[in-house]
mmCIF file of C-alpha atoms in Angstrom:
data_model
loop_
_atom_site.group_PDB
_atom_site.id
_atom_site.type_symbol
_atom_site.label_atom_id
_atom_site.label_comp_id
_atom_site.label_asym_id
_atom_site.label_seq_id
_atom_site.Cartn_x
_atom_site.Cartn_y
_atom_site.Cartn_z
ATOM 1 C CA UNK S 1 161.859 96.928 103.911
ATOM 2 C CA UNK S 2 164.944 98.376 101.926
ATOM 3 C CA UNK S 3 165.623 93.814 101.323
ATOM 4 C CA UNK S 4 161.887 93.658 100.298
ATOM 5 C CA UNK S 5 162.160 96.534 97.807
ATOM 6 C CA UNK S 6 165.694 95.167 96.572
ATOM 7 C CA UNK S 7 163.927 91.986 96.003
ATOM 8 C CA UNK S 8 160.876 93.539 94.041
ATOM 9 C CA UNK S 9 163.566 95.561 92.189
ATOM 10 C CA UNK S 10 164.101 92.239 90.771
ATOM 11 C CA UNK S 11 161.207 90.312 90.171
ATOM 12 C CA UNK S 12 160.401 93.759 88.099
ATOM 13 C CA UNK S 13 163.417 93.266 85.927
ATOM 14 C CA UNK S 14 163.165 89.599 85.299
ATOM 15 C CA UNK S 15 159.781 90.120 84.394
ATOM 16 C CA UNK S 16 160.222 92.746 81.897
ATOM 17 C CA UNK S 17 163.740 90.695 80.557
ATOM 18 C CA UNK S 18 160.910 88.276 80.526
ATOM 19 C CA UNK S 19 158.445 89.986 78.293
ATOM 20 C CA UNK S 20 161.633 91.982 76.113
ATOM 21 C CA UNK S 21 162.217 88.023 74.706
ATOM 22 C CA UNK S 22 159.326 86.015 74.822
ATOM 23 C CA UNK S 23 158.527 90.118 72.352
ATOM 24 C CA UNK S 24 161.271 89.542 70.188
ATOM 25 C CA UNK S 25 160.047 85.561 69.409
ATOM 26 C CA UNK S 26 156.786 86.604 68.696
ATOM 27 C CA UNK S 27 158.343 89.186 66.210
ATOM 28 C CA UNK S 28 160.831 87.284 64.900
ATOM 29 C CA UNK S 29 158.281 83.915 63.927
ATOM 30 C CA UNK S 30 156.102 87.063 62.663
ATOM 31 C CA UNK S 31 158.860 88.760 60.591
ATOM 32 C CA UNK S 32 159.743 85.138 59.288
ATOM 33 C CA UNK S 33 155.696 84.264 58.638
ATOM 34 C CA UNK S 34 155.644 87.679 56.540
ATOM 35 C CA UNK S 35 158.919 86.358 54.637
ATOM 36 C CA UNK S 36 157.613 83.695 53.607
ATOM 37 C CA UNK S 37 154.017 85.189 52.936
ATOM 38 C CA UNK S 38 155.924 87.735 50.530
ATOM 39 C CA UNK S 39 158.107 84.974 49.222
ATOM 40 C CA UNK S 40 155.281 82.202 47.842
ATOM 41 C CA UNK S 41 153.356 85.212 46.675
ATOM 42 C CA UNK S 42 156.669 86.155 44.505
ATOM 43 C CA UNK S 43 156.571 82.469 43.272
ATOM 44 C CA UNK S 44 153.915 81.931 41.985
ATOM 45 C CA UNK S 45 152.907 85.084 40.319
ATOM 46 C CA UNK S 46 156.993 84.346 38.782
ATOM 47 C CA UNK S 47 155.640 80.626 37.411
ATOM 48 C CA UNK S 48 152.049 80.833 37.024
ATOM 49 C CA UNK S 49 151.641 84.629 35.968
ATOM 50 C CA UNK S 50 148.008 84.086 34.883
ATOM 51 C CA UNK S 51 146.597 83.384 38.949
ATOM 52 C CA UNK S 52 144.993 85.816 40.864
ATOM 53 C CA UNK S 53 145.841 85.190 44.622
ATOM 54 C CA UNK S 54 143.480 86.811 46.923
ATOM 55 C CA UNK S 55 144.947 86.257 50.045
ATOM 56 C CA UNK S 56 147.863 83.489 51.857
ATOM 57 C CA UNK S 57 147.514 82.229 55.603
ATOM 58 C CA UNK S 58 149.063 79.595 57.653
ATOM 59 C CA UNK S 59 147.055 76.529 56.998
ATOM 60 C CA UNK S 60 146.083 74.519 60.183
ATOM 61 C CA UNK S 61 148.525 72.253 58.834
ATOM 62 C CA UNK S 62 151.898 72.424 60.299
ATOM 63 C CA UNK S 63 154.118 73.269 56.660
ATOM 64 C CA UNK S 64 151.364 74.465 55.028
ATOM 65 C CA UNK S 65 150.185 78.047 53.498
ATOM 66 C CA UNK S 66 146.934 77.972 52.722
ATOM 67 C CA UNK S 67 146.941 80.109 49.024
ATOM 68 C CA UNK S 68 142.993 81.333 47.904
ATOM 69 C CA UNK S 69 142.818 82.552 44.809
ATOM 70 C CA UNK S 70 140.053 84.741 42.593
ATOM 71 C CA UNK S 71 137.521 82.787 42.658
ATOM 72 C CA UNK S 72 137.493 80.839 45.719
ATOM 73 C CA UNK S 73 139.484 77.590 45.410
ATOM 74 C CA UNK S 74 142.490 76.731 47.777
ATOM 75 C CA UNK S 75 146.190 75.409 46.748
ATOM 76 C CA UNK S 76 148.151 74.227 50.002
ATOM 77 C CA UNK S 77 152.021 75.019 49.382
ATOM 78 C CA UNK S 78 154.963 74.255 51.932
ATOM 79 C CA UNK S 79 157.083 77.877 52.608
ATOM 80 C CA UNK S 80 159.331 77.532 50.057
ATOM 81 C CA UNK S 81 156.488 77.234 47.364
ATOM 82 C CA UNK S 82 158.439 74.341 45.792
ATOM 83 C CA UNK S 83 155.696 72.048 46.502
ATOM 84 C CA UNK S 84 151.827 71.940 45.295
ATOM 85 C CA UNK S 85 148.337 70.642 46.608
ATOM 86 C CA UNK S 86 145.418 71.272 44.852
ATOM 87 C CA UNK S 87 142.225 70.678 46.135
ATOM 88 C CA UNK S 88 140.340 71.140 49.815
ATOM 89 C CA UNK S 89 141.618 70.185 53.288
ATOM 90 C CA UNK S 90 139.668 68.356 54.874
ATOM 91 C CA UNK S 91 139.597 67.509 59.312
ATOM 92 C CA UNK S 92 138.094 64.381 60.684
ATOM 93 C CA UNK S 93 136.143 65.314 63.647
ATOM 94 C CA UNK S 94 133.104 63.659 65.629
ATOM 95 C CA UNK S 95 130.585 64.260 63.303
ATOM 96 C CA UNK S 96 132.719 63.547 60.001
ATOM 97 C CA UNK S 97 134.841 64.914 57.933
ATOM 98 C CA UNK S 98 135.061 68.484 57.492
ATOM 99 C CA UNK S 99 135.601 70.186 54.357
ATOM 100 C CA UNK S 100 137.741 73.414 55.415
ATOM 101 C CA UNK S 101 137.971 74.797 52.132
ATOM 102 C CA UNK S 102 134.687 74.593 51.638
ATOM 103 C CA UNK S 103 134.018 76.648 54.726
ATOM 104 C CA UNK S 104 136.428 79.186 54.397
ATOM 105 C CA UNK S 105 134.413 79.684 51.156
ATOM 106 C CA UNK S 106 131.381 79.627 52.501
ATOM 107 C CA UNK S 107 132.605 82.522 55.151
ATOM 108 C CA UNK S 108 133.690 84.557 52.515
ATOM 109 C CA UNK S 109 130.470 84.207 50.136
ATOM 110 C CA UNK S 110 128.324 85.545 53.753
ATOM 111 C CA UNK S 111 130.408 88.435 53.548
ATOM 112 C CA UNK S 112 130.508 89.853 50.033
ATOM 113 C CA UNK S 113 127.377 89.055 49.958
ATOM 114 C CA UNK S 114 126.054 90.854 53.130
ATOM 115 C CA UNK S 115 127.888 93.632 51.357
ATOM 116 C CA UNK S 116 125.515 94.492 49.063
ATOM 117 C CA UNK S 117 122.584 96.629 49.627
ATOM 118 C CA UNK S 118 119.631 95.001 48.952
ATOM 119 C CA UNK S 119 118.177 98.023 47.155
ATOM 120 C CA UNK S 120 120.378 96.558 44.511
ATOM 121 C CA UNK S 121 118.162 93.449 44.847
ATOM 122 C CA UNK S 122 114.772 91.934 43.561
ATOM 123 C CA UNK S 123 113.353 90.767 46.454
ATOM 124 C CA UNK S 124 110.634 88.921 46.777
ATOM 125 C CA UNK S 125 109.623 89.128 50.805
ATOM 126 C CA UNK S 126 107.356 86.444 52.570
ATOM 127 C CA UNK S 127 103.820 86.864 52.896
ATOM 128 C CA UNK S 128 102.852 87.931 55.775
ATOM 129 C CA UNK S 129 106.026 89.934 55.716
ATOM 130 C CA UNK S 130 108.020 87.968 58.472
ATOM 131 C CA UNK S 131 111.410 86.452 57.556
ATOM 132 C CA UNK S 132 112.090 83.128 58.454
ATOM 133 C CA UNK S 133 114.342 82.248 56.174
ATOM 134 C CA UNK S 134 116.283 83.840 53.509
ATOM 135 C CA UNK S 135 117.850 82.844 50.157
ATOM 136 C CA UNK S 136 120.001 85.025 47.783
ATOM 137 C CA UNK S 137 119.947 83.479 44.020
ATOM 138 C CA UNK S 138 122.085 84.221 40.983
ATOM 139 C CA UNK S 139 119.651 83.915 38.426
ATOM 140 C CA UNK S 140 119.561 84.542 35.033
ATOM 141 C CA UNK S 141 115.624 85.104 33.367
ATOM 142 C CA UNK S 142 116.663 83.373 29.895
ATOM 143 C CA UNK S 143 117.373 79.982 32.523
ATOM 144 C CA UNK S 144 115.446 77.461 32.014
ATOM 145 C CA UNK S 145 115.771 76.373 35.361
ATOM 146 C CA UNK S 146 115.832 79.750 37.366
ATOM 147 C CA UNK S 147 112.494 80.059 35.057
ATOM 148 C CA UNK S 148 111.487 76.713 37.266
ATOM 149 C CA UNK S 149 112.629 78.418 40.620
ATOM 150 C CA UNK S 150 110.927 81.229 40.370
ATOM 151 C CA UNK S 151 107.463 79.769 39.924
ATOM 152 C CA UNK S 152 107.644 78.497 42.981
ATOM 153 C CA UNK S 153 109.091 81.523 44.429
ATOM 154 C CA UNK S 154 105.135 82.241 46.097
ATOM 155 C CA UNK S 155 105.099 78.686 47.677
ATOM 156 C CA UNK S 156 108.476 79.742 49.273
ATOM 157 C CA UNK S 157 106.704 83.132 50.184
ATOM 158 C CA UNK S 158 104.220 81.389 51.759
ATOM 159 C CA UNK S 159 106.688 79.211 54.316
ATOM 160 C CA UNK S 160 108.140 82.845 55.120
ATOM 161 C CA UNK S 161 111.237 82.504 52.478
ATOM 162 C CA UNK S 162 112.371 85.900 51.086
ATOM 163 C CA UNK S 163 113.910 85.370 47.854
ATOM 164 C CA UNK S 164 116.824 87.882 47.088
ATOM 165 C CA UNK S 165 117.709 87.275 43.617
ATOM 166 C CA UNK S 166 121.334 88.962 42.693
ATOM 167 C CA UNK S 167 121.365 88.848 38.459
ATOM 168 C CA UNK S 168 124.272 86.359 36.737
ATOM 169 C CA UNK S 169 123.470 86.505 32.968
ATOM 170 C CA UNK S 170 124.845 83.143 31.586
ATOM 171 C CA UNK S 171 126.167 84.671 28.255
ATOM 172 C CA UNK S 172 128.713 87.186 29.357
ATOM 173 C CA UNK S 173 127.783 90.958 29.184
ATOM 174 C CA UNK S 174 127.149 92.584 26.923
ATOM 175 C CA UNK S 175 124.806 89.921 25.560
ATOM 176 C CA UNK S 176 121.303 89.477 24.619
ATOM 177 C CA UNK S 177 120.481 88.352 27.874
ATOM 178 C CA UNK S 178 122.742 90.861 29.628
ATOM 179 C CA UNK S 179 120.131 93.675 27.937
ATOM 180 C CA UNK S 180 117.495 92.263 29.468
ATOM 181 C CA UNK S 181 118.637 92.085 32.764
ATOM 182 C CA UNK S 182 119.299 95.440 32.926
ATOM 183 C CA UNK S 183 116.068 96.176 31.802
ATOM 184 C CA UNK S 184 114.324 93.953 34.509
ATOM 185 C CA UNK S 185 116.449 96.276 37.171
ATOM 186 C CA UNK S 186 115.780 99.157 35.639
ATOM 187 C CA UNK S 187 111.504 98.358 35.664
ATOM 188 C CA UNK S 188 109.252 100.229 36.892
ATOM 189 C CA UNK S 189 108.552 97.155 38.918
ATOM 190 C CA UNK S 190 111.249 94.900 39.273
ATOM 191 C CA UNK S 191 109.145 92.004 41.147
ATOM 192 C CA UNK S 192 106.464 91.847 38.592
ATOM 193 C CA UNK S 193 108.688 92.876 35.597
ATOM 194 C CA UNK S 194 110.624 89.417 36.576
ATOM 195 C CA UNK S 195 107.462 86.809 36.792
ATOM 196 C CA UNK S 196 106.853 87.965 33.530
ATOM 197 C CA UNK S 197 110.685 87.787 32.395
ATOM 198 C CA UNK S 198 110.954 84.578 33.779
ATOM 199 C CA UNK S 199 107.200 83.498 32.437
ATOM 200 C CA UNK S 200 109.239 84.321 28.876
ATOM 201 C CA UNK S 201 107.244 88.015 28.188
ATOM 202 C CA UNK S 202 108.792 90.692 26.694
ATOM 203 C CA UNK S 203 111.053 93.094 28.359
ATOM 204 C CA UNK S 204 110.867 96.083 27.342
ATOM 205 C CA UNK S 205 114.190 98.115 26.676
ATOM 206 C CA UNK S 206 115.111 100.379 29.569
ATOM 207 C CA UNK S 207 118.580 101.343 30.585
ATOM 208 C CA UNK S 208 119.757 102.711 34.367
ATOM 209 C CA UNK S 209 122.308 102.706 36.252
ATOM 210 C CA UNK S 210 122.549 99.430 37.270
ATOM 211 C CA UNK S 211 124.478 97.057 39.288
ATOM 212 C CA UNK S 212 124.373 93.891 36.988
ATOM 213 C CA UNK S 213 127.858 93.875 35.893
ATOM 214 C CA UNK S 214 128.917 94.038 39.415
ATOM 215 C CA UNK S 215 126.446 91.167 40.330
ATOM 216 C CA UNK S 216 128.161 88.714 37.589
ATOM 217 C CA UNK S 217 131.373 89.611 38.844
ATOM 218 C CA UNK S 218 130.784 89.052 42.663
ATOM 219 C CA UNK S 219 129.166 85.570 41.396
ATOM 220 C CA UNK S 220 132.457 84.518 39.552
ATOM 221 C CA UNK S 221 134.262 85.606 42.691
ATOM 222 C CA UNK S 222 132.177 83.224 44.860
ATOM 223 C CA UNK S 223 132.428 80.443 42.537
ATOM 224 C CA UNK S 224 128.704 80.671 40.366
ATOM 225 C CA UNK S 225 129.370 78.631 37.247
ATOM 226 C CA UNK S 226 125.822 77.926 36.469
ATOM 227 C CA UNK S 227 121.958 79.007 37.082
ATOM 228 C CA UNK S 228 120.395 79.846 39.062
ATOM 229 C CA UNK S 229 123.109 79.264 42.040
ATOM 230 C CA UNK S 230 121.119 79.520 45.210
ATOM 231 C CA UNK S 231 123.168 80.996 48.719
ATOM 232 C CA UNK S 232 122.842 80.242 52.254
ATOM 233 C CA UNK S 233 122.550 82.706 55.079
ATOM 234 C CA UNK S 234 125.683 81.170 56.277
ATOM 235 C CA UNK S 235 127.795 81.447 52.544
ATOM 236 C CA UNK S 236 126.547 77.338 51.513
ATOM 237 C CA UNK S 237 125.426 77.118 47.805
ATOM 238 C CA UNK S 238 123.725 75.349 46.410
ATOM 239 C CA UNK S 239 124.072 74.942 42.290
ATOM 240 C CA UNK S 240 121.095 74.457 40.541
ATOM 241 C CA UNK S 241 117.539 74.185 40.947
ATOM 242 C CA UNK S 242 116.134 73.012 44.289
ATOM 243 C CA UNK S 243 112.414 72.240 44.778
ATOM 244 C CA UNK S 244 109.848 74.265 47.223
ATOM 245 C CA UNK S 245 109.329 71.767 49.255
ATOM 246 C CA UNK S 246 113.141 70.634 49.862
ATOM 247 C CA UNK S 247 114.260 73.807 50.041
ATOM 248 C CA UNK S 248 112.060 74.946 52.616
ATOM 249 C CA UNK S 249 112.348 72.299 54.688
ATOM 250 C CA UNK S 250 115.652 72.594 55.039
ATOM 251 C CA UNK S 251 115.750 76.096 55.404
ATOM 252 C CA UNK S 252 113.569 76.277 58.722
ATOM 253 C CA UNK S 253 115.146 73.447 59.728
ATOM 254 C CA UNK S 254 113.461 70.288 59.113
ATOM 255 C CA UNK S 255 115.134 68.547 57.503
ATOM 256 C CA UNK S 256 118.908 68.054 57.562
ATOM 257 C CA UNK S 257 119.365 67.882 53.787
ATOM 258 C CA UNK S 258 118.542 70.244 50.885
#
């Protein structure tokens, strides 16, 4: 019994020793990674003071870090921050080339938009009240193609697709369009005012606490450069107008290409 206990004791000490060694190496590796990330951020900010860094993480490629900048663009950089590869990283899979950069941007868009209260959006619900799909649109009431898209919202609603609007005045903040959009969001009947505004109707000036400025900034963060910009539930962004029949078929799974 004593021999058996001694053997167990030795085995236990061995396990503890192995655990301590593994913990040491894991901690050392984590510390090295943290130091490299800190160094990369420091060097980037020193050489490019205008850059806005959101995140630095290890990329799927050994020896490269992925730097995500404000607006969702990516830069791949060596640990010493001496060599840079701007653009997206692609991975060859059985289904073809997969854009890893865009996949990450999709995830970021989906998370940021999911955090917005629908009460701050203008939402046109499906005709029968049952949502089969949802599309979120960064819109501008003076944009010709936004107006063309809005003319087809009724058709999208009839298919069971909810259309949620976020404000993105193309001319920027503190402009005539920005004021119109504030008035649209502050209207007593926002749905009716949105429809009237996109038909070129008069938008009576109204002011209230509104989300237009924050939605505009969000649009810039997630890569919106023009309107309409359609964001699907998985974060995929479709820039520009897409006919209701084409969009609806894609959202409902009846086609593979929007």
